XYZ file of C-alpha atoms in Angstrom:
294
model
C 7.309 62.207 97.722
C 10.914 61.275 99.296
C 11.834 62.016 102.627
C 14.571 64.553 101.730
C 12.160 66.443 99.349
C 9.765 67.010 102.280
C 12.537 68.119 104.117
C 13.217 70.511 101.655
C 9.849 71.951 101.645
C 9.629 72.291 105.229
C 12.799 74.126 105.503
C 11.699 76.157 102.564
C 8.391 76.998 104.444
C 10.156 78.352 107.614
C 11.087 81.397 107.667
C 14.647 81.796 108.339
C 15.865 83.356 111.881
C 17.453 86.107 111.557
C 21.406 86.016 113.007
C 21.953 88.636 115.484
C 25.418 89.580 115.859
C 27.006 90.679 119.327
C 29.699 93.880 119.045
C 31.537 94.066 121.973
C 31.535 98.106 123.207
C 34.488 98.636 125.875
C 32.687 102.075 127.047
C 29.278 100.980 127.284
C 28.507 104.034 129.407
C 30.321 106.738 127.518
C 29.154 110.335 126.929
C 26.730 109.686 129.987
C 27.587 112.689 132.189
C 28.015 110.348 135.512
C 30.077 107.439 133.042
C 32.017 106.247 136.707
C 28.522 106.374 139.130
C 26.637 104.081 136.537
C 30.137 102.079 136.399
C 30.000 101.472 140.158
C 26.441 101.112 140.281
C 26.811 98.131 137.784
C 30.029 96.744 139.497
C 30.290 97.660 143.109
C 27.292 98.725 144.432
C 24.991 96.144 146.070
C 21.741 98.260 147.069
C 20.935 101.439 145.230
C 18.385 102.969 143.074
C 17.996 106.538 141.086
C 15.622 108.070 138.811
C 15.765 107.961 134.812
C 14.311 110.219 133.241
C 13.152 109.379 129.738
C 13.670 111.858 126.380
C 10.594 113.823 125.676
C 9.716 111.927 122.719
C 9.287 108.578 124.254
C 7.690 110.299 127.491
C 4.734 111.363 124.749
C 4.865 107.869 123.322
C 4.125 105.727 126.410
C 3.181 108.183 128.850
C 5.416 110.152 131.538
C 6.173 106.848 132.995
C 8.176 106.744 136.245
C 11.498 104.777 135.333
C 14.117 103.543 138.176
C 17.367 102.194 137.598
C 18.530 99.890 140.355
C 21.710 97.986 141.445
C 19.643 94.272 140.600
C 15.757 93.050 140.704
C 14.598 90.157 141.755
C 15.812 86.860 140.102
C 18.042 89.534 138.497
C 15.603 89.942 136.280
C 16.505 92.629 133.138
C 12.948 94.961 134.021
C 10.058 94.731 136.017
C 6.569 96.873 135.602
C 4.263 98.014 138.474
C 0.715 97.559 137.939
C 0.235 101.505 138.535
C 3.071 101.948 135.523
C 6.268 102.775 137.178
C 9.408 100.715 135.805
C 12.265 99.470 137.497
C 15.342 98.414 134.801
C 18.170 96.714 136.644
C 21.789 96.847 136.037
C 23.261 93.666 137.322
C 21.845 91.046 135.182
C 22.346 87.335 133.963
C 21.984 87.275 129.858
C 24.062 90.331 128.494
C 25.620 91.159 125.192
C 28.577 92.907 124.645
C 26.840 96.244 124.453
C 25.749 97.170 128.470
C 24.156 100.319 127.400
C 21.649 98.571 124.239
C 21.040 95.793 126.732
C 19.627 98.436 129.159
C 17.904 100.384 126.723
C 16.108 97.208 125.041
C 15.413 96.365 128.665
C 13.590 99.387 128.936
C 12.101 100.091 126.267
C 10.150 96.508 126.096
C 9.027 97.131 129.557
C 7.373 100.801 128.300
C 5.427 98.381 125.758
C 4.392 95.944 128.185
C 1.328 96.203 130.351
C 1.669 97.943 133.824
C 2.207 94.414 135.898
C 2.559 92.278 132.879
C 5.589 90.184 132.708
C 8.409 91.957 130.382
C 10.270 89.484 128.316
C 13.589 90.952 127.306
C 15.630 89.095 124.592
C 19.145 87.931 125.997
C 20.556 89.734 122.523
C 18.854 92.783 121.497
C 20.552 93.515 118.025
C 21.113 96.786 116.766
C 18.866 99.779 118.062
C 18.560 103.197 121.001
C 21.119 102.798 123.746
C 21.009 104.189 127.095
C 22.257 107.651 125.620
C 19.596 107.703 122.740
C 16.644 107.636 125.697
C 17.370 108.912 128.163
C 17.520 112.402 129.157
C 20.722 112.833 130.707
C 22.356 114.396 133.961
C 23.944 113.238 137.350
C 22.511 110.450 138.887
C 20.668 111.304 142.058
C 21.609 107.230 143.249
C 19.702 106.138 146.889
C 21.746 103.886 148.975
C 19.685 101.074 150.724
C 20.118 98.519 153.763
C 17.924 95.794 151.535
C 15.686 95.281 148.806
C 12.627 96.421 150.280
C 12.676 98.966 147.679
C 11.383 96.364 144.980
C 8.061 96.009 146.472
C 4.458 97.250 146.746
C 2.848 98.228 149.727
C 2.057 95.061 151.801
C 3.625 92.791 149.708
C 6.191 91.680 152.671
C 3.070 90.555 154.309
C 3.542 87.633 152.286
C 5.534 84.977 153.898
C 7.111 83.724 150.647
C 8.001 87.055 149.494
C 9.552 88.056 153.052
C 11.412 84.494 153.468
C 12.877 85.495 149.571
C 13.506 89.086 150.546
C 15.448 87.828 153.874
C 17.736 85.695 151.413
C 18.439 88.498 148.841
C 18.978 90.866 152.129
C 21.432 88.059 153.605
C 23.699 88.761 150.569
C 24.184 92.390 150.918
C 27.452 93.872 152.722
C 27.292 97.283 154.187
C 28.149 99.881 151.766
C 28.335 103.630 151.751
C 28.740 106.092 149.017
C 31.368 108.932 149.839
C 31.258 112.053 149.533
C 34.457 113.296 149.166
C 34.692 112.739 145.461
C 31.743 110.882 142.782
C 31.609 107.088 142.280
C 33.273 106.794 145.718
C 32.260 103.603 147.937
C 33.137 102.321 151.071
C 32.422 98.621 152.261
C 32.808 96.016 155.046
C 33.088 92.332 154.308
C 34.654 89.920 156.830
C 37.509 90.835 158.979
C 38.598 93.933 156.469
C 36.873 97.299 154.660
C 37.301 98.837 151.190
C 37.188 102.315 149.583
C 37.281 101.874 145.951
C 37.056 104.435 143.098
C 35.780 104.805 139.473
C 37.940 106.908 138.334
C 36.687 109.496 135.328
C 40.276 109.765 133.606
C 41.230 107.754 130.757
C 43.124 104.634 131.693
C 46.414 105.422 130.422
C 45.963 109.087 131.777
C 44.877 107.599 135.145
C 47.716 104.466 135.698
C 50.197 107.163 134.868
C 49.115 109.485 137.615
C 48.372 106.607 140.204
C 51.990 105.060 139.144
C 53.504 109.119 140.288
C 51.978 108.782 143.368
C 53.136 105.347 144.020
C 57.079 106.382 143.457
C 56.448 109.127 145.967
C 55.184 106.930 148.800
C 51.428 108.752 148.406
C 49.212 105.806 146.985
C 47.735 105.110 150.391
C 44.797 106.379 152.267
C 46.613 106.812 155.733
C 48.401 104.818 158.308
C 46.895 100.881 158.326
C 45.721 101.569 155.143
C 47.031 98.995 151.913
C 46.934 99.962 148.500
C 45.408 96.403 147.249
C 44.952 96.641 143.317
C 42.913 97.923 140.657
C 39.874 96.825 138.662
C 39.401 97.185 134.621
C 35.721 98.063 134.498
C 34.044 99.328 131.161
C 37.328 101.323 129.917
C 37.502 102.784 133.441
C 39.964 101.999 136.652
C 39.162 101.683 139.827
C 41.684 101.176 142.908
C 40.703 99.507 145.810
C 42.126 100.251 149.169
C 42.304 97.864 152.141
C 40.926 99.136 155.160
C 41.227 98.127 158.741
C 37.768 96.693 159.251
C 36.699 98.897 162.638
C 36.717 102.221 161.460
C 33.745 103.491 160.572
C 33.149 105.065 156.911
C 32.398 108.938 157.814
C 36.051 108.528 158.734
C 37.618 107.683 155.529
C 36.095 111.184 154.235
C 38.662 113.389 154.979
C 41.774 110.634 153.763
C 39.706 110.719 150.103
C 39.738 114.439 149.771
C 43.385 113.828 150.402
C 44.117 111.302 147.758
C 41.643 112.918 145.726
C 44.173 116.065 146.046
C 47.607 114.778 145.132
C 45.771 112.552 142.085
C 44.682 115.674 140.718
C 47.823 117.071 141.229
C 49.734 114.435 139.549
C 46.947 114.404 136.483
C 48.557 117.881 136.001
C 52.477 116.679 135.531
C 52.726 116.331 131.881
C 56.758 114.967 132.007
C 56.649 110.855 130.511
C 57.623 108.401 133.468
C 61.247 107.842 134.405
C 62.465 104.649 135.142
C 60.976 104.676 138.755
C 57.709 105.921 137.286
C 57.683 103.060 134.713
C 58.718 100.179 136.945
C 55.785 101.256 139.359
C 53.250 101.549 136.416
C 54.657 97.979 135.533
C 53.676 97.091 139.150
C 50.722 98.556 139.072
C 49.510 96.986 135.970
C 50.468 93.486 137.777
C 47.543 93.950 140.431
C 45.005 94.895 137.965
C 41.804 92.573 137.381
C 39.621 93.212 134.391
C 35.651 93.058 135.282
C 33.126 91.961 132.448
């Protein structure tokens, strides 16, 4: 038999892969009721976990399962399983499609068919199927902000020196951040020699850069004396200004100048008039300083 008719065979005898295609989704998060907290919990957030809880269906499935979304895992990994059950599915991950919110859910859902403390293998394109919003049972996040990553582990499992030495490293990495409470998905941090407060906002992006470029024509865009309006992010079809902070000021402080801000945005949200000429030069500004995230 020739070569290339063996070839043929072969080919003929495996069964062809099939092609998964990626589809890019802008919103991944949309119709979740706390869109801008899972935003900055995917973005901004270093440290932080909060409770999923699943839809009643799948809770019958596999079992009222703890599940706990957090900030990143170790190795970033896309899910981990406890050997007592509980699941831990992390946002900030290496292999991702263009769909956040079917990456999750895959993520997820193979670690509800894995063994409590097997490894979960996760493929790095899930293909069509549940997203976040098919699973999940939604509602505000209750999110837990944390110094380190202690929160990955079992009990005693720092008394391990190879797992405290890789903890110390992940640790090392963190800057201090602090969730605000003057409005949702609200952060302050400290990295060297300067602070942040930046925002997911919940408006539209159009709806929001046209409010943000009303305040900027009437001198309001700031958070206070020594304060810097620095730019915007573009994260998952939401905006989010970042302010620059002097560096010693602690965050409780910064409450009280949100509210404020917080205040005249909703105020201009409210102005329905299009832009003048000042309104459009500053939205042209604006639009200068903005960085898209993906």
């Amino acid at each position: 038999m020739s070569k290339r008719r063996k070839s043929q065979r072969a080919a003929e005898a495996t069964p062809k892969r099939e092609k998964v295609r990626d589809v890019f989704v802008p919103r991944p998060f949309e119709g979740l009721v706390d869109e801008p907290e899972w935003i900055a919990l995917r973005e901004l957030v270093p440290a932080a976990s909060a409770p999923l809880r699943l839809t009643p269906e799948l809770a019958e499935e596999h079992g009222d399962r703890p599940v706990t979304l957090a900030t990143v895992l170790p190795m970033a990994a896309p899910a981990i399983t406890k050997p007592d059950g509980r699941v831990l599915v992390g946002l900030q991950r290496h292999q991702q499609s263009g769909d956040v919110s079917r990456d999750l859910a895959d993520a997820l859902l193979c670690a509800l068919r894995t063994e409590p403390g097997g490894q979960v293998s996760v493929p790095p394109l899930p293909g069509p199927g549940p997203r976040l919003q098919d699973i999940l049972v939604d509602g505000p996040l209750e999110i837990s902000m944390h110094d380190g990553f202690e929160f990955w582990l079992d009990p005693g499992a720092a008394d391990d020196p190879g797992v405290q030495a890789s903890l110390e490293r992940a640790n090392a990495a963190i800057y201090p951040t602090v969730k605000l409470a003057a409005v949702r998905a609200a952060y302050w941090c400290q990295v060297p020699e300067k602070a942040h407060v930046r925002w997911v906002l919940p408006e539209d992006e159009d709806v929001a850069l046209d409010a943000l470029s009303r305040l900027s024509v009437a001198g309001t865009l700031t958070l206070g004396d020594d304060t810097r309006f620095a730019g915007m992010f573009r994260a998952h079809g939401r905006l989010v200004p970042v302010w620059d902070l002097p560096e010693d000021v602690p965050a409780a402080d910064w409450e009280e100048p949100v509210t404020g801000f917080a205040k005249r945005y909703a105020e201009a949200l409210e102005e329905r008039e299009p832009l003048d000429a000042a309104g459009r030069r500053a939205r042209q500004g604006l639009l200068g300083r903005q960085l898209t995230l993906r």
